XYZ file of C-alpha atoms in Angstrom:
545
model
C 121.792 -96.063 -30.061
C 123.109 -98.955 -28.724
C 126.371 -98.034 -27.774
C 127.142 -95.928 -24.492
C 124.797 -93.265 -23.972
C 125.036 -91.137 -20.419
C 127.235 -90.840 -17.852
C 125.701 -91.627 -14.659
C 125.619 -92.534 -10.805
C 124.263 -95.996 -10.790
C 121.681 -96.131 -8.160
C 121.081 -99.986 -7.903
C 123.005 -102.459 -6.452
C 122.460 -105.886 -8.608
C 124.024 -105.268 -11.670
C 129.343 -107.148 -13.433
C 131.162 -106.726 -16.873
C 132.310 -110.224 -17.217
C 133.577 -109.719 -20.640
C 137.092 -107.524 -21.536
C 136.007 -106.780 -24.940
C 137.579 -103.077 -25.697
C 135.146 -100.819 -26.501
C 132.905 -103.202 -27.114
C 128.615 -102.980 -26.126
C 128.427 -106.789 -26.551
C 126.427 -108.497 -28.100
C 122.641 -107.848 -28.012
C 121.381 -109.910 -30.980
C 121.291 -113.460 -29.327
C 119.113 -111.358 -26.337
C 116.992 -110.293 -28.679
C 116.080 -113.029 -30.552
C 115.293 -114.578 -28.136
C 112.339 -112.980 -26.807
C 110.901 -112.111 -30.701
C 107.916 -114.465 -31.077
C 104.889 -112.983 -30.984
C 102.824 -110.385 -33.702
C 103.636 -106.675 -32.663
C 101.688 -103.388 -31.698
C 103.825 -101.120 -33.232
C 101.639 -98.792 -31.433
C 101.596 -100.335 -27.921
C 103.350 -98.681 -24.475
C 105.262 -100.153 -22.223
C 106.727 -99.636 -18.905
C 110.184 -99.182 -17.411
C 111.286 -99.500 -13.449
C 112.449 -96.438 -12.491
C 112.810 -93.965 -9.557
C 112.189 -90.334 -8.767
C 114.847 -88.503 -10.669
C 117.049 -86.200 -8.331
C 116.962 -82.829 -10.675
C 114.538 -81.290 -12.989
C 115.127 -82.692 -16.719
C 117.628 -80.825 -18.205
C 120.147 -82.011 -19.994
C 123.348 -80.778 -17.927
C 121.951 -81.397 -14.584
C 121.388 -84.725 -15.111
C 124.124 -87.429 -13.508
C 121.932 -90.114 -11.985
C 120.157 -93.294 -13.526
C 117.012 -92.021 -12.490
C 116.893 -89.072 -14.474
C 119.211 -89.722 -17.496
C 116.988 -92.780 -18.658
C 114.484 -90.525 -19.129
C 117.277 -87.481 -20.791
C 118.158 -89.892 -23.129
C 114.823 -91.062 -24.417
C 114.114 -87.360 -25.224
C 117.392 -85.914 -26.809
C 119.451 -86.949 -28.910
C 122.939 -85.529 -28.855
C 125.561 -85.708 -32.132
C 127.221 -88.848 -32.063
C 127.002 -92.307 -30.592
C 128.748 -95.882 -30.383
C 128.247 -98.485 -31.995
C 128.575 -101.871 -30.148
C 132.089 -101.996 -31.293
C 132.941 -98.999 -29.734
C 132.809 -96.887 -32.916
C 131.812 -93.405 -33.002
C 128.482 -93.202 -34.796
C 126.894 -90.265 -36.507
C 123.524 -88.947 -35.195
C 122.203 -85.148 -35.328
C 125.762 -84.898 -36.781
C 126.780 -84.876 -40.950
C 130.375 -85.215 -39.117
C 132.600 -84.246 -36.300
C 136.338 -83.598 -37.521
C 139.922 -82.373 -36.474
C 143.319 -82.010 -37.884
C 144.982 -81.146 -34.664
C 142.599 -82.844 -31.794
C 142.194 -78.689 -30.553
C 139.992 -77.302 -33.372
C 137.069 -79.679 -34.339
C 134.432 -78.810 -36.525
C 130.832 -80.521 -36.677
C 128.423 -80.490 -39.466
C 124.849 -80.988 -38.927
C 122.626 -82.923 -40.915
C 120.032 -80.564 -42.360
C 116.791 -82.129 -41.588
C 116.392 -82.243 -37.746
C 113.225 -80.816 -35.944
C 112.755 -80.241 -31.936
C 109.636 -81.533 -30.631
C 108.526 -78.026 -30.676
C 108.675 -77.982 -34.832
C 111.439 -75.708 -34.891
C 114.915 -76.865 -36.561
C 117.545 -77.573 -34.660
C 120.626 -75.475 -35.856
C 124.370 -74.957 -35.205
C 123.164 -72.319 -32.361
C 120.984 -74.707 -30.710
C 123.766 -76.630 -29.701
C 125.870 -73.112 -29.110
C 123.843 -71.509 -26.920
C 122.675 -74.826 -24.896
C 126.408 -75.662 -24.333
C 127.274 -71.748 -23.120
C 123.968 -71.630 -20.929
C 124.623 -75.097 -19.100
C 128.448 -73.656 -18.517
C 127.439 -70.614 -17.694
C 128.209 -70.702 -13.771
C 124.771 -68.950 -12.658
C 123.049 -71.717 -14.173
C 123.947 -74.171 -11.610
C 124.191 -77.013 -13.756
C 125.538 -80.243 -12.314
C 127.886 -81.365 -15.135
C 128.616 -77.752 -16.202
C 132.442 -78.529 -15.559
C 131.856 -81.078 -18.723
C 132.860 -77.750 -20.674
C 135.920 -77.386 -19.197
C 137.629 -78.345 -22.385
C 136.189 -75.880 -24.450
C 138.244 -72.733 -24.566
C 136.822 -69.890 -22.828
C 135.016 -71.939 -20.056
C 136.748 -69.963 -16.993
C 135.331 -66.807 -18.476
C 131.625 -68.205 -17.539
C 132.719 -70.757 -15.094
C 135.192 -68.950 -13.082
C 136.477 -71.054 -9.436
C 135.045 -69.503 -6.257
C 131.842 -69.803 -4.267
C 130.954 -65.618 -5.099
C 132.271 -65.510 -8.628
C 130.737 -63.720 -11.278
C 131.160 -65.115 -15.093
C 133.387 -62.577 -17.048
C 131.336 -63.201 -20.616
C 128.098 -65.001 -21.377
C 129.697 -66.911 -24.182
C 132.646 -68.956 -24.780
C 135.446 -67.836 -27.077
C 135.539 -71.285 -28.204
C 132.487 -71.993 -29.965
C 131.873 -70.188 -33.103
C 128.553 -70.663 -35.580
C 129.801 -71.081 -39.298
C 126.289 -71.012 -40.200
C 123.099 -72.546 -40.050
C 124.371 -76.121 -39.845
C 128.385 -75.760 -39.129
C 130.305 -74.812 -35.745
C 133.416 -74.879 -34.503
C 135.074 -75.879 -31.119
C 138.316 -74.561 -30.194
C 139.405 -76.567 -26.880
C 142.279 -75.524 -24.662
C 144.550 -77.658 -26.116
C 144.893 -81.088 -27.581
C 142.171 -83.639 -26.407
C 142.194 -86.809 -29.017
C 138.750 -88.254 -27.285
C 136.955 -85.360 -27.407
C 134.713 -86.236 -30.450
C 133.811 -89.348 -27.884
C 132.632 -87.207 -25.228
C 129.984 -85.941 -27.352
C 127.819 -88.784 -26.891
C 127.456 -87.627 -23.284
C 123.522 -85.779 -22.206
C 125.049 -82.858 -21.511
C 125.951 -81.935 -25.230
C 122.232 -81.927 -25.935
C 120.979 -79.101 -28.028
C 118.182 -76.861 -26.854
C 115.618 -75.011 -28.200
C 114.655 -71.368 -27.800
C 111.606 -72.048 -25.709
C 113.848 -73.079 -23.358
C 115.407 -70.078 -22.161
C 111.855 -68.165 -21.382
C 111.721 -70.511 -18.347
C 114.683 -72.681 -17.845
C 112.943 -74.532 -14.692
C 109.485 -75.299 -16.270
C 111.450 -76.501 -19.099
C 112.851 -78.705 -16.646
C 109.636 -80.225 -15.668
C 108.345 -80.518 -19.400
C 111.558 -81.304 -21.182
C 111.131 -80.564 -25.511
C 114.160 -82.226 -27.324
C 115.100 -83.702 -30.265
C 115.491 -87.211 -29.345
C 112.965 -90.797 -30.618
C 110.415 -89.998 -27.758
C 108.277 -87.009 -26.737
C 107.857 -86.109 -23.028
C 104.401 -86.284 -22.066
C 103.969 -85.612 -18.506
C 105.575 -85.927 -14.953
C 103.126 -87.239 -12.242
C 106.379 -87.221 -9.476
C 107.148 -89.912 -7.873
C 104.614 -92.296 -9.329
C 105.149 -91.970 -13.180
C 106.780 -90.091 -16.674
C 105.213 -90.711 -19.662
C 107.349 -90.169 -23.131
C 105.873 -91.101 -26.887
C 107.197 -92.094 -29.857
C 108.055 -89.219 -31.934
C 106.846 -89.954 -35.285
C 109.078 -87.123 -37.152
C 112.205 -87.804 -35.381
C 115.320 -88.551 -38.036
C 117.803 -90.529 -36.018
C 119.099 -94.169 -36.929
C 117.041 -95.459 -33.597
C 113.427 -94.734 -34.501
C 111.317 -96.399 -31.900
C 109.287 -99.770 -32.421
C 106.833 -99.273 -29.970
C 104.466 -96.231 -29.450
C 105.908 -94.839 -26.097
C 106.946 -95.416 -22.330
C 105.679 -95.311 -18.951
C 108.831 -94.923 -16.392
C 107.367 -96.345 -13.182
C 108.681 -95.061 -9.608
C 109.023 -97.826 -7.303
C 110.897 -97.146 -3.748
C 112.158 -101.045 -3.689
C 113.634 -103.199 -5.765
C 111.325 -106.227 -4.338
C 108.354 -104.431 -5.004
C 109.478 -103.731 -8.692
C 109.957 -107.815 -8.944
C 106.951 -108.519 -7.416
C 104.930 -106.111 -10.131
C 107.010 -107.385 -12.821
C 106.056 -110.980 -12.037
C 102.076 -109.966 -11.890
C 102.149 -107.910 -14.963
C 102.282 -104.407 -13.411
C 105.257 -103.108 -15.077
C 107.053 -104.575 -18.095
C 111.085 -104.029 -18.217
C 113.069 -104.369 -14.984
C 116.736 -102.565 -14.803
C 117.848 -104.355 -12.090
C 116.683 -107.411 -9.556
C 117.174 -106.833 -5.541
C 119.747 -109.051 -3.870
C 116.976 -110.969 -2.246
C 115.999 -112.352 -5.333
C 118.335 -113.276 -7.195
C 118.625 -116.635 -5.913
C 114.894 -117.411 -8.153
C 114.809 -114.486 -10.527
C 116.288 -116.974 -13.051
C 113.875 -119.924 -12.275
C 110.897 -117.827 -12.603
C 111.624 -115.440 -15.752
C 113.149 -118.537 -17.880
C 113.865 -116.984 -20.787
C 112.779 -113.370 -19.895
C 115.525 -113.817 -16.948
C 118.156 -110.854 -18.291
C 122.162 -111.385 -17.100
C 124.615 -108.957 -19.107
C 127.998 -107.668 -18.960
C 127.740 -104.246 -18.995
C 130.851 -101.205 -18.402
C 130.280 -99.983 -14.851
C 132.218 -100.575 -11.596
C 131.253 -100.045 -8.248
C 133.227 -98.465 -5.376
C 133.164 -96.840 -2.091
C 134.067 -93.417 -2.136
C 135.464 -91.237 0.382
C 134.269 -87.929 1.417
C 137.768 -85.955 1.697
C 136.170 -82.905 2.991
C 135.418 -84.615 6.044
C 137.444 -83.752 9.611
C 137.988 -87.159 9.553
C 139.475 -87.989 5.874
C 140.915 -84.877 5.410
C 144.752 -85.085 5.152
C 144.664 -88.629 5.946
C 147.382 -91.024 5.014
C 146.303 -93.139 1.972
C 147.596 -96.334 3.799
C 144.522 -95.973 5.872
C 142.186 -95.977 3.638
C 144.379 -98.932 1.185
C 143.857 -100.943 4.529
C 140.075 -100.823 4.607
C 140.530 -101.980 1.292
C 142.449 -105.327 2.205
C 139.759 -105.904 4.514
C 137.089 -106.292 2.076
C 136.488 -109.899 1.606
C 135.458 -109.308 -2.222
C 135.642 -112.882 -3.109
C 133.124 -114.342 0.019
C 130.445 -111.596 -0.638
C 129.908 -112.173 -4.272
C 130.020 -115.253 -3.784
C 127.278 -115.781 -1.365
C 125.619 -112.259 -0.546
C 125.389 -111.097 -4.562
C 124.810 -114.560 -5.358
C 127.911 -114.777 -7.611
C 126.411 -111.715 -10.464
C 129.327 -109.622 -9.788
C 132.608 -109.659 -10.196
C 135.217 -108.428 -7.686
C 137.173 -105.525 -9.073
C 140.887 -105.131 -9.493
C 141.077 -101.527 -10.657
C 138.886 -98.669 -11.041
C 138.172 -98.608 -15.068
C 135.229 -101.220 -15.671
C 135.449 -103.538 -18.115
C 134.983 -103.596 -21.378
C 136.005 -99.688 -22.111
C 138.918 -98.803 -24.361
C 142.306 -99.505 -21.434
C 140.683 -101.678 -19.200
C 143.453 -103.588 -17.795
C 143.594 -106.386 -15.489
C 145.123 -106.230 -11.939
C 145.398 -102.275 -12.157
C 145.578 -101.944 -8.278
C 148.055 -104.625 -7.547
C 147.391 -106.192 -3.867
C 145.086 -103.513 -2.373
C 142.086 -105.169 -3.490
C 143.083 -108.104 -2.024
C 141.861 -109.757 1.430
C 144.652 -109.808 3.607
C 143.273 -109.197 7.729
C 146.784 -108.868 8.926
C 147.863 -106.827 6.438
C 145.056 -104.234 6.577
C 145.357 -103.650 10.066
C 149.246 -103.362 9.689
C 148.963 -100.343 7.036
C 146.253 -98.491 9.095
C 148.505 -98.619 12.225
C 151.545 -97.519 9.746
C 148.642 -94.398 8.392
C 147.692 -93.359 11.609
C 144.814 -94.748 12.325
C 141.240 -94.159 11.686
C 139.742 -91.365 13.130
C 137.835 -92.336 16.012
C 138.009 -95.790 14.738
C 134.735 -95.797 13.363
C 133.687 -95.552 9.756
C 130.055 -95.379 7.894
C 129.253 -96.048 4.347
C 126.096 -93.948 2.976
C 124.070 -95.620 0.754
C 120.250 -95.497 -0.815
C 118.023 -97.760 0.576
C 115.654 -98.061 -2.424
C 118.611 -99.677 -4.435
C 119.270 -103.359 -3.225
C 122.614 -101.789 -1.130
C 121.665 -103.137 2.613
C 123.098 -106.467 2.370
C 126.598 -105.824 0.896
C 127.160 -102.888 2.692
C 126.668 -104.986 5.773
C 128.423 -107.353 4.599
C 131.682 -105.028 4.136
C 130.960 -103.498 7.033
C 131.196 -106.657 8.716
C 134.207 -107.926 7.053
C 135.968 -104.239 7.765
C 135.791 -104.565 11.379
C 136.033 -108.600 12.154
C 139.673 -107.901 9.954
C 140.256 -104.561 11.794
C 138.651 -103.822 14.557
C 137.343 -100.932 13.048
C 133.696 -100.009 13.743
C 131.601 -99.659 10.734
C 127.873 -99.264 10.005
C 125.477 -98.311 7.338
C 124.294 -94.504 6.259
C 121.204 -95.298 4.630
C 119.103 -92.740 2.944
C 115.438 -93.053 2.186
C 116.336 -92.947 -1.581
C 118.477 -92.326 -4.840
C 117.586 -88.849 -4.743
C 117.725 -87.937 -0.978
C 121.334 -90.272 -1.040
C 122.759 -87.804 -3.846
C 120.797 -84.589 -2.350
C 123.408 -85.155 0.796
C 126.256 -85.855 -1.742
C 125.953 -82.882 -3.663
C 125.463 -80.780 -0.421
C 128.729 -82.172 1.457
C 126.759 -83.656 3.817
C 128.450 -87.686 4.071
C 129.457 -87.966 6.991
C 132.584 -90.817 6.147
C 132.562 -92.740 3.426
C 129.607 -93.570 0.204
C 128.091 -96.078 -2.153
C 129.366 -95.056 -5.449
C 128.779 -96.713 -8.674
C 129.722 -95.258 -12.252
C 128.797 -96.361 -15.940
C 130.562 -95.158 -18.793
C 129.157 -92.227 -20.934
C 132.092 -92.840 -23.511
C 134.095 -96.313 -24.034
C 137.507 -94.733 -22.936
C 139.444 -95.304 -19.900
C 140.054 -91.179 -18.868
C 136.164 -91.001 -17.718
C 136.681 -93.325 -14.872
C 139.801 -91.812 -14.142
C 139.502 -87.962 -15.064
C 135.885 -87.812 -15.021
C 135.664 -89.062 -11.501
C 139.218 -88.141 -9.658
C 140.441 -84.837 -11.933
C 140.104 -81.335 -9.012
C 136.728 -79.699 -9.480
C 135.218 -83.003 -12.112
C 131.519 -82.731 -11.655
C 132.111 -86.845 -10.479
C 134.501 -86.042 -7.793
C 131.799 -85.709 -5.085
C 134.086 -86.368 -2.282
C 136.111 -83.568 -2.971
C 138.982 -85.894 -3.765
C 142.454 -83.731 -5.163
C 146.377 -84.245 -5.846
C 148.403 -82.054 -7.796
C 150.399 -84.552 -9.044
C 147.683 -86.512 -9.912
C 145.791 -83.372 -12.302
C 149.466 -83.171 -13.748
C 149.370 -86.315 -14.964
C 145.460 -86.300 -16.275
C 146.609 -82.865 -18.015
C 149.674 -84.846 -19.781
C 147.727 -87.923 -20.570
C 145.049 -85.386 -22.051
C 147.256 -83.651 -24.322
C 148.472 -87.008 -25.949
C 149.209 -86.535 -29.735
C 147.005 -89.735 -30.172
C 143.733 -91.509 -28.752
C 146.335 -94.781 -28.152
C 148.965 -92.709 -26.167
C 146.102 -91.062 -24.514
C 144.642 -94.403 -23.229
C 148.091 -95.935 -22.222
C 149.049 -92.962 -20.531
C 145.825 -93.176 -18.491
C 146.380 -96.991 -18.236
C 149.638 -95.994 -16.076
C 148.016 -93.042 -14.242
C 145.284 -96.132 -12.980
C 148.334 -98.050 -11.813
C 149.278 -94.907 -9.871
C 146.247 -94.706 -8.215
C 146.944 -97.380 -5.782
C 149.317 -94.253 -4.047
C 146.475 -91.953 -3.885
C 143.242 -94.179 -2.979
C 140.798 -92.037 -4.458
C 138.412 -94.432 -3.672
C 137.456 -98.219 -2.970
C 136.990 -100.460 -6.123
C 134.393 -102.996 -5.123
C 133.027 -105.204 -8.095
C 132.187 -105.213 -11.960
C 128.458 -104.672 -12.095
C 126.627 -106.838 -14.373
C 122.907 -105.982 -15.786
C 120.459 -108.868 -13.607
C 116.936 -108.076 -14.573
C 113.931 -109.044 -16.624
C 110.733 -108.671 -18.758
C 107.461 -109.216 -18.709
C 105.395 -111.765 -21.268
C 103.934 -108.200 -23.003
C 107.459 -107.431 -24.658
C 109.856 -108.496 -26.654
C 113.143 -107.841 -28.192
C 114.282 -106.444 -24.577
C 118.210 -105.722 -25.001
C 120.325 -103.514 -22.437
C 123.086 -101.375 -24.058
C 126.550 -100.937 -22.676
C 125.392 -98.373 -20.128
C 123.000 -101.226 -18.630
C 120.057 -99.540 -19.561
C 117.034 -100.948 -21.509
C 117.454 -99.740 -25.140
C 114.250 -98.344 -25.158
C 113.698 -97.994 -28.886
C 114.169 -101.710 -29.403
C 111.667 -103.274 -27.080
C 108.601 -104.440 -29.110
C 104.764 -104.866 -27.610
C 103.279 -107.613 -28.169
C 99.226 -107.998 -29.583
């Protein structure tokens, strides 16, 4: 899999897609090579820099970096990308459609769970109705909403009750066939499922949902081992799995560190092996001391600042307040000299390198323009008490910039503004999930399919498991629901191109910078390469004797 593989909150800071290649997962061969010299242990384990993942390990309650590394390493879900952007078949024969509503997959016939029993047409059935299934709490449950039948186990309201256990719009042909009826046209739905949350699950799952959780079985190139929390997960290679990815090493060892520097500092003594990310403080020698282990990669992911519209103070408020903070964001000066010039400021809110990208999507709002920022907050109202904070993880390299834009915001506007920060990745999204920000937040989102609607739907739709902050316009759902009923994946995408362009009238959020992948490896490994979604492919990365 070396395509796009989960959609996630990005919980690190110094990682931006330099390169506008649609669809595209870049080049990884020249990375590669590169670090292939020595004789292999095709047996060896290696470790990962992680941190303590938010939610138990389940597939559909899984939308952080933390936890989805470690998702993805265990299941494997029907389809991928290729680094062209092309859909790639995994567990599935084939996904088709005649009509973009009715799509019917075909399994391939030899697949086991980790557990030795096959996975089936019903595996991926009944995991799909029980993550949708509203009593099940699962984070990216609304990720069914296509399917037809999802209000009948999702239904809106705090106290409602699911009408059926099933939905109508999944049907088992038989052993190894299915069928998805959606509520109407989607032409990128086969892309969506290459997205965790389409996982299939086995039936020792459902005896005890929870301790599955904390002992995940799947179907995927590794088999979970154990989770020691907050100091380690171990996975191994599973020697019977049938996908195109089989793994060249004999397992991994996902390390929790609380800090970025201390990460660096272990990967530079030989304590872990495969960094995701380097801290902001150094980045200035990462380069001079890894030489050619020293990792910097496009990769699709933007990062913004979000606002929390359920707030007393955002709610109702006039967009031009909140384009105004915007102009008075000096983009250009802290990338430059804070970020150390590994990002790229942002002109829209799809990240490059995904099918629509476009250039210059939000016009002059992500500009820097003092005078004019303060002129459309005056013209909005104001800010609320005239004070702002931006919530962000401390264990993720965020201190400086935010900061830095906090600085910038109120030297240009006169606007107070200080840092939120939470102890870590999981206590920062604990307090999103709960509605507890108390202004604005850190956000920061990779692609889980090469195609412009998930930074746009999947992130600012009413009720999309992404909107956090509670973010919702009418007009704006109108639009998504046109551009989704497209009678073509092209007229889908330019529809969504001019629904991005729109955005500019709603601020939904902040678009900061294009995150890039700045990391590194240890002299153990080899053949390190980072996929589209910035992560390590895992499955690649060789030990060395």
């Amino acid at each position: 899999m070396r395509g796009a593989k989960s959609a996630k909150w990005v919980a690190g800071a110094a990682i931006i897609a330099l390169a506008a290649t649609a669809c595209g997962g870049g080049d990884d061969s020249k990375e590669g090579d590169k670090s292939a010299k020595g004789a292999v242990d095709a047996n060896g384990i290696f470790s990962v820099e992680v941190g303590e993942p938010q939610n138990p390990l389940q597939p559909a309650n899984t939308m952080e970096s933390n936890g989805s590394i470690v998702t993805d390493a265990v299941f494997s879900q029907l389809v991928d990308y290729d680094p062209d952007g092309k859909l790639e078949m995994i567990n599935a024969e084939s996904v088709e459609t005649t009509d973009s509503k009715l799509w019917t997959v075909k399994l391939k016939k030899d697949w086991k769970f980790h557990d030795g029993t096959p996975v089936t047409a019903n595996s991926y059935v009944k995991a799909w109705n029980w993550a949708a299934n509203i009593n099940n709490a699962q984070t990216n449950a609304s990720w069914f909403g296509d399917i037809k039948g999802y209000a009948d186990v999702h239904p809106e309201g705090k106290k409602a009750k699911p009408k059926s256990d099933a939905m109508s719009g999944l049907k088992v042909v038989d052993d190894y066939t299915f069928t998805i009826e959606l509520n109407g046209a989607l032409p990128y739905f086969s892309y969506k499922l290459g997205y965790t949350v389409f996982s299939p699950l086995p039936e020792s799952f459902y005896a005890d949902p929870k301790a599955a959780g904390e002992k995940p079985v799947g179907n995927g190139a590794y088999k979970f081992v154990s989770w020691d929390h907050k100091k380690q997960i171990k996975v191994v290679r599973n020697d019977d799995y049938k996908g195109l990815d089989k793994a060249k090493n004999g397992g991994v060892i996902f390390k929790n560190y609380t800090t970025l520097e201390t990460a660096y500092e272990d990967l530079k003594s030989g304590n872990v092996d495969v960094l995701r990310q380097i801290g902001p403080k150094d980045l200035p020698v990462y380069r001079a001391d890894l030489g050619d282990r020293a990792v910097d990669k496009a990769y699709s992911a933007i990062q913004t600042i979000a606002v929390a519209y359920y707030t007393d103070q955002f709610k109702g408020i006039n967009p031009k307040v909140v384009q105004g903070l915007s102009m008075a964001i000096d983009r250009d000066t802290i990338t430059k000299t804070v970020l150390q010039g590994t990002r790229e400021p942002a002109t829209g809110w799809v990240a490059k390198g995904v099918l629509g990208y476009q250039p210059n999507a939000t016009g002059d709002v992500t500009k820097y323009d003092p005078a004019k920022a303060k002129k459309l907050i005056a013209e909005g109202g104001g800010v609320p008490k005239n004070a702002i904070s931006i919530q962000f993880n401390a264990d993720g390299g965020h201190k400086e910039w935010v900061e830095a834009v906090c600085n910038s915001i109120t030297q240009a506007t006169g606007v107070k503004c200080t840092g939120d920060s939470k102890a870590d990745f999981q206590a920062d999204t604990n307090a999103r999930d709960a509605k507890q920000v108390k202004s604005l937040y850190r956000s920061g989102w990779v692609l889980d399919y090469p195609v412009n609607a998930n930074f746009i739907s999947d992130l600012f739709r009413t009720g999309a498991a992404g909107n956090q902050g509670d973010f919702s316009n009418k007009a704006l759902d109108a639009e998504i629901k046109k551009a989704d009923s497209a009678a073509s994946l092209d007229e889908s995408v330019k529809a969504y191109q001019s629904i991005e362009k729109e955005l500019v009238n709603y601020m939904p959020s902040i678009p900061l910078w294009y995150y890039k992948v700045n990391a590194g490896y240890s002299e153990k490994v080899q053949n390190v390469q980072y996929a589209q979604d910035g992560d390590p492919i895992l499955t690649e990365v060789q030990v060395k004797k």
